[in-house]
Coordinates of C-alpha atoms in Angstrom, one line a residue:
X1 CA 78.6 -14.3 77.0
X2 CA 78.8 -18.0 77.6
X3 CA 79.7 -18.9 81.1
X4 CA 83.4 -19.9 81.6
X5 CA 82.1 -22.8 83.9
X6 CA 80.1 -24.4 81.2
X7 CA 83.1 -24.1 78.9
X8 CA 85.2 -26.5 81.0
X9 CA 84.3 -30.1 79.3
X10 CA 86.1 -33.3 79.3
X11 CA 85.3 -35.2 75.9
X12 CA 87.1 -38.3 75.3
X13 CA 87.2 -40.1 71.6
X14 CA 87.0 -43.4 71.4
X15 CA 86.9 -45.5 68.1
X16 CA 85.7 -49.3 68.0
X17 CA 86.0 -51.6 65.4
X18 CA 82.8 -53.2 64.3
X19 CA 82.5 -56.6 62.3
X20 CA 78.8 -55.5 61.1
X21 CA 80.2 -52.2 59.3
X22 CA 83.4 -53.4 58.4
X23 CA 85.1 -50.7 60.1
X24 CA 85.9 -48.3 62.9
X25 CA 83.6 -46.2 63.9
X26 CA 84.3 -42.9 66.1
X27 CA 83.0 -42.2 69.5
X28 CA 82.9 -39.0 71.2
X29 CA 82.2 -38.8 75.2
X30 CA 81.1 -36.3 77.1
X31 CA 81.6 -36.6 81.0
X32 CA 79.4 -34.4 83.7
X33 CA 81.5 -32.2 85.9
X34 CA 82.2 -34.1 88.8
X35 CA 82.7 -37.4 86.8
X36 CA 83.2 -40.2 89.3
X37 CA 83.9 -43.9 88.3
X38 CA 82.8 -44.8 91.2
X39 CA 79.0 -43.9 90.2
X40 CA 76.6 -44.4 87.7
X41 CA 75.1 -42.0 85.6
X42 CA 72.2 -42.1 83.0
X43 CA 73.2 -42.0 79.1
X44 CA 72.0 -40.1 76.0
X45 CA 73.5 -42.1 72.7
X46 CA 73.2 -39.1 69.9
X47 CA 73.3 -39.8 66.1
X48 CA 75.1 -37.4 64.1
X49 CA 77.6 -37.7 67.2
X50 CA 80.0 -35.1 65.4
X51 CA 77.3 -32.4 65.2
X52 CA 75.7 -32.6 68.4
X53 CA 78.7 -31.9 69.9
X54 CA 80.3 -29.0 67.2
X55 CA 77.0 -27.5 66.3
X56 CA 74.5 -28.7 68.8
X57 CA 76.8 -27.5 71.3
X58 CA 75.2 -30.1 73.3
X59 CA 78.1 -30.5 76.0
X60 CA 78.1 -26.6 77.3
X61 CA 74.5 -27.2 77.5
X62 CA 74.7 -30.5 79.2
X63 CA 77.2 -28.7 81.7
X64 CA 75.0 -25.7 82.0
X65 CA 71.4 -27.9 83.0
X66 CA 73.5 -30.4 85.5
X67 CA 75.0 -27.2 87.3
X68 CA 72.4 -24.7 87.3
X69 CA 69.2 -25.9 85.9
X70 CA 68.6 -29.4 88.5
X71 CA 69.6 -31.6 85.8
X72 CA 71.2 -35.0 87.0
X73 CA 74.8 -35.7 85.8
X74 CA 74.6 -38.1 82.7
X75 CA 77.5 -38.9 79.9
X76 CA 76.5 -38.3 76.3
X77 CA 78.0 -40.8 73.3
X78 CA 77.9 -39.5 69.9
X79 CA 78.0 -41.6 67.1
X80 CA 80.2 -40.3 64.4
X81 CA 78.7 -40.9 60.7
X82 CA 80.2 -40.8 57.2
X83 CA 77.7 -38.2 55.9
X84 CA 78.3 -39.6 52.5
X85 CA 76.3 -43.1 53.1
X86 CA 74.1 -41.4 56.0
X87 CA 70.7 -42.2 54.9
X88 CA 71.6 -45.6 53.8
X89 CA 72.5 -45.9 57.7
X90 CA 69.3 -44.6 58.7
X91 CA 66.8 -44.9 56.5
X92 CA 65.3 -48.7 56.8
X93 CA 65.3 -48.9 52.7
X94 CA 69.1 -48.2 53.0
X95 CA 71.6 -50.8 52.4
X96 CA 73.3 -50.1 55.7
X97 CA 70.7 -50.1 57.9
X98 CA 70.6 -53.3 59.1
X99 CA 74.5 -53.3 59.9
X100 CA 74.1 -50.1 61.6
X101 CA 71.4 -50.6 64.1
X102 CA 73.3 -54.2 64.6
X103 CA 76.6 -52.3 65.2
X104 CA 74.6 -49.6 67.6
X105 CA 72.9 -52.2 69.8
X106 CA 75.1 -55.0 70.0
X107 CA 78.4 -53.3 69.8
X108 CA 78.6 -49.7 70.8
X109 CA 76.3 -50.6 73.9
X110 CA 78.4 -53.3 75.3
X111 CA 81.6 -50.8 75.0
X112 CA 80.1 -48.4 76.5
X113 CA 79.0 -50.3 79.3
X114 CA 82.2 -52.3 79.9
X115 CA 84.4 -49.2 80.2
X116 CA 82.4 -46.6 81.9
X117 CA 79.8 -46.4 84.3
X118 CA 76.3 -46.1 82.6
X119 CA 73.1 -47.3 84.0
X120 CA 72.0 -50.4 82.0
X121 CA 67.7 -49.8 82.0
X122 CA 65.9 -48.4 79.4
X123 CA 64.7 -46.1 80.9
X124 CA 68.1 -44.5 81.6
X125 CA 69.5 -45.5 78.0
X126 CA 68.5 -42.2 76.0
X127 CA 68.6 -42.0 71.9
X128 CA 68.9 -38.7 70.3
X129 CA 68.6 -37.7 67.0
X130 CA 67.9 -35.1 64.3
X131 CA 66.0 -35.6 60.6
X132 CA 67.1 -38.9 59.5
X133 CA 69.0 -39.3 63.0
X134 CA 65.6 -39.0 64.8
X135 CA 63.7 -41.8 62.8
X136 CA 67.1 -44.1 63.0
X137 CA 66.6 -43.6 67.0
X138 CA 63.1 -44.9 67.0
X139 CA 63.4 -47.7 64.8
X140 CA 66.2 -48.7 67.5
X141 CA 64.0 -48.7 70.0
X142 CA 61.6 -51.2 68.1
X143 CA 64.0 -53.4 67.4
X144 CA 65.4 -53.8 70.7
X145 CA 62.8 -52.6 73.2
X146 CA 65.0 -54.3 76.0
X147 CA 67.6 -51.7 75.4
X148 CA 65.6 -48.2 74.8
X149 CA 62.7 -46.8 75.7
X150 CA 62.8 -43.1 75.5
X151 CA 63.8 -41.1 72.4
X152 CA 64.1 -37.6 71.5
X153 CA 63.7 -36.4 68.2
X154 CA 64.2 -33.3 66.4
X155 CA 62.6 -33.3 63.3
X156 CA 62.5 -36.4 63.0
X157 CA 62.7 -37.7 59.0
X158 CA 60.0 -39.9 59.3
X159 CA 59.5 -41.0 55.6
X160 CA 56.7 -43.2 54.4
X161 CA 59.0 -46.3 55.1
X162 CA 58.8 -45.5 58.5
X163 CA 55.5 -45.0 59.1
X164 CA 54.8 -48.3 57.7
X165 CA 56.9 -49.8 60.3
X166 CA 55.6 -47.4 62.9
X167 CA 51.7 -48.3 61.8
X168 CA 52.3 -52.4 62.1
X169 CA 53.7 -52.1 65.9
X170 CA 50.4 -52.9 67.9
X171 CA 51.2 -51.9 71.6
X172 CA 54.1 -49.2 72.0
X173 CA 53.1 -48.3 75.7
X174 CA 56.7 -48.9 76.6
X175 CA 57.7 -46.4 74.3
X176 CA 58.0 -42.8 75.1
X177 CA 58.8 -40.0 72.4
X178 CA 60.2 -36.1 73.0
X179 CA 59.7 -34.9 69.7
X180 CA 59.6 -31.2 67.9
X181 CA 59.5 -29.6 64.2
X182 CA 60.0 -26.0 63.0
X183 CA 56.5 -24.7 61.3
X184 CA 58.7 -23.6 58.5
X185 CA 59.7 -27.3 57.5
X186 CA 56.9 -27.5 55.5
X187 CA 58.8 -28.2 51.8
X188 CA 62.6 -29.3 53.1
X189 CA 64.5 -30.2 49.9
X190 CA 66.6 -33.7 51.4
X191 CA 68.5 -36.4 49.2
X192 CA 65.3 -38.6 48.4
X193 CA 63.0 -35.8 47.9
X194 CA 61.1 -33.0 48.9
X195 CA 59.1 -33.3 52.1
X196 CA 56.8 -31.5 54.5
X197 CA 58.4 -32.4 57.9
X198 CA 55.4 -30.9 59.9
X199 CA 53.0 -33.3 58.6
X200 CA 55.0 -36.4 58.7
X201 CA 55.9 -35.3 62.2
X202 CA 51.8 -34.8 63.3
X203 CA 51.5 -38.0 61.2
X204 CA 53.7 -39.9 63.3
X205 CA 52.7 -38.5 66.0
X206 CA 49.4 -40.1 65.5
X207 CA 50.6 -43.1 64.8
X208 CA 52.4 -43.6 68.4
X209 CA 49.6 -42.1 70.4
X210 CA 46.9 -44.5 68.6
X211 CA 49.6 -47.3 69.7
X212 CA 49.9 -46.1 73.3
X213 CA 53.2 -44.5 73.4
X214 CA 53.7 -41.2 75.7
X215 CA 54.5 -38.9 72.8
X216 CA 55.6 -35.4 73.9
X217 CA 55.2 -33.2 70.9
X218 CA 55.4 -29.6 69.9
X219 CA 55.8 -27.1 67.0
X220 CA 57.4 -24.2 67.2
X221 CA 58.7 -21.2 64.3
X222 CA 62.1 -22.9 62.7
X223 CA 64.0 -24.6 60.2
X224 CA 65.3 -27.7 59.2
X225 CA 68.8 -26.9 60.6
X226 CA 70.8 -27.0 64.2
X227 CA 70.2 -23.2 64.8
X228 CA 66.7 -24.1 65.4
X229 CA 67.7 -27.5 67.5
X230 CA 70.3 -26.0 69.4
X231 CA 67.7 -23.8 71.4
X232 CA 65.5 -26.6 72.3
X233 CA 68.0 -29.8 73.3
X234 CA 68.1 -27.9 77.1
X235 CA 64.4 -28.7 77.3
X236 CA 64.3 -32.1 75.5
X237 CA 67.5 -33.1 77.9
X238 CA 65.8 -32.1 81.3
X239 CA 62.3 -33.6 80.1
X240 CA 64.3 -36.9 81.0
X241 CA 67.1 -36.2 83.2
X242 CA 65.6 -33.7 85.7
X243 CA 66.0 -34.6 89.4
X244 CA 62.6 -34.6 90.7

C-alpha cells in the first residue's frame, strides 16, 4: 500500500497561449512538499506532461525520493500534447516540430521562470521524455544548449532522422544523457513503422559517446509502455537530483 504521505501533492494547471502553435497549451505543476517561494528549486520539463503525471505516477514518486530517499526538492512541468499530431511535434520530419520546440524554449521556459521559482542553469533545467518524447528532449537540448544539458530518456524513439542530426553534432561534452530500453522492444509496431528500439537505442548511444557526451545507459527486461517506465523514473530522477 502506497504511503498516505506520498499521496499528499499539490499540482497546479496552468495553460499559456503560444503564438508559434497557434494555441493554448496545458501545463501541469507539481510542487515538492515544503514548497517555499522564497527558494529555488531545480526543474524537470516532461513531455507527454498528461501521462507522466496519470500513468507515470511521477508526482507520488517525486514525493516519495525528496522525503525518504535524499532526493532534493524540485517542481516538475508537464507538457500536455494533442496525441493526435504527436509525432509531428516530435519527430524533426514533422510539420510541427519547429513550432513546438520554438514554443518549449522560448515560451513555456520564460513562464515558468517568471512565476515560480526555478533555478535558471542547465544543469538544473531537466528534460524528460518517453519514445518520441525522449528524442523531442534531446533534439531540445541541441538546439538550445544554453538552456538544457541533461536529459532523460526512456526509450527514446530515436528514428533514422535523428540519428542523422545526432551523427553531424561534433563535440556534445556538454551534454549528458540518462537513458533506458526494455529488451523486449525489439519489433514495437509505432505510427511510422515497425522498429527495434533496443538497437536504435545502443545506436545512439554510440553516437553520443563517440561525440563526448556522458551517456548513462541500460537495458533491462520490458516493454514499450509506462508499466515498464514507471519502475525506473525513481532512479533516473535521483541520478540528477540526489543531495550529495
Amino acid at each position: 500500500m502506497t504511503d498516505s504521505r506520498y499521496l499528499k501533492r499539490t499540482i497546479v494547471k496552468e495553460e499559456i497561449d503560444s503564438r508559434y502553435l497557434g494555441e493554448k497549451r496545458t501545463l501541469r505543476i507539481y510542487l515538492p512538499p515544503g514548497y517555499n517561494e522564497l527558494l529555488s528549486y531545480p526543474v524537470v520539463y516532461c513531455q507527454d506532461g498528461e501521462e507522466f503525471f496519470n500513468f507515470g505516477r511521477i508526482a507520488t514518486t517525486a514525493n516519495r525520493i525528496i522525503l525518504d530517499e535524499g532526493a532534493e526538492p524540485f517542481i516538475i512541468v508537464g507538457v500536455q500534447v494533442d496525441v493526435s499530431v504527436r509525432t509531428q511535434e516530435y519527430a524533426p520530419f514533422g510539420n510541427r516540430f519547429k513550432a513546438y520546440t520554438a514554443c518549449f524554449a522560448e515560451e513555456i521556459i520564460p513562464y515558468i521562470e517568471e512565476k515560480y521559482p526555478v533555478r535558471r542553469s542547465p544543469q538544473e533545467r531537466l528534460l524528460a521524455g518517453d519514445s518520441l518524447g525522449g528524442s523531442v528532449s534531446l533534439h531540445l537540448a541541441l538546439l538550445y544548449p544554453d538552456l538544457f544539458t541533461r536529459v532523460i530518456s526512456l526509450s527514446g524513439a530515436f528514428y533514422s532522422a535523428s540519428q542523422e542530426i545526432y551523427a553531424a553534432e561534433e563535440d556534445l561534452s556538454w551534454l549528458s544523457i540518462w537513458m533506458i530500453v526494455g529488451l523486449q522492444e525489439t519489433a514495437f509496431e509505432a505510427d511510422t513503422g515497425t522498429y527495434d528500439f533496443v538497437q536504435l537505442n545502443r545506436d545512439t548511444r554510440d553516437l553520443l559517446e563517440k561525440r563526448g557526451a556522458l551517456v548513462s545507459y541500460r537495458e533491462k527486461d520490458g516493454h514499450h509502455q509506462w508499466g515498464f517506465w514507471q519502475k525506473e523514473l525513481p532512479e533516473a530522477l535521483l541520478y540528477y537530483l540526489q543531495e550529495s
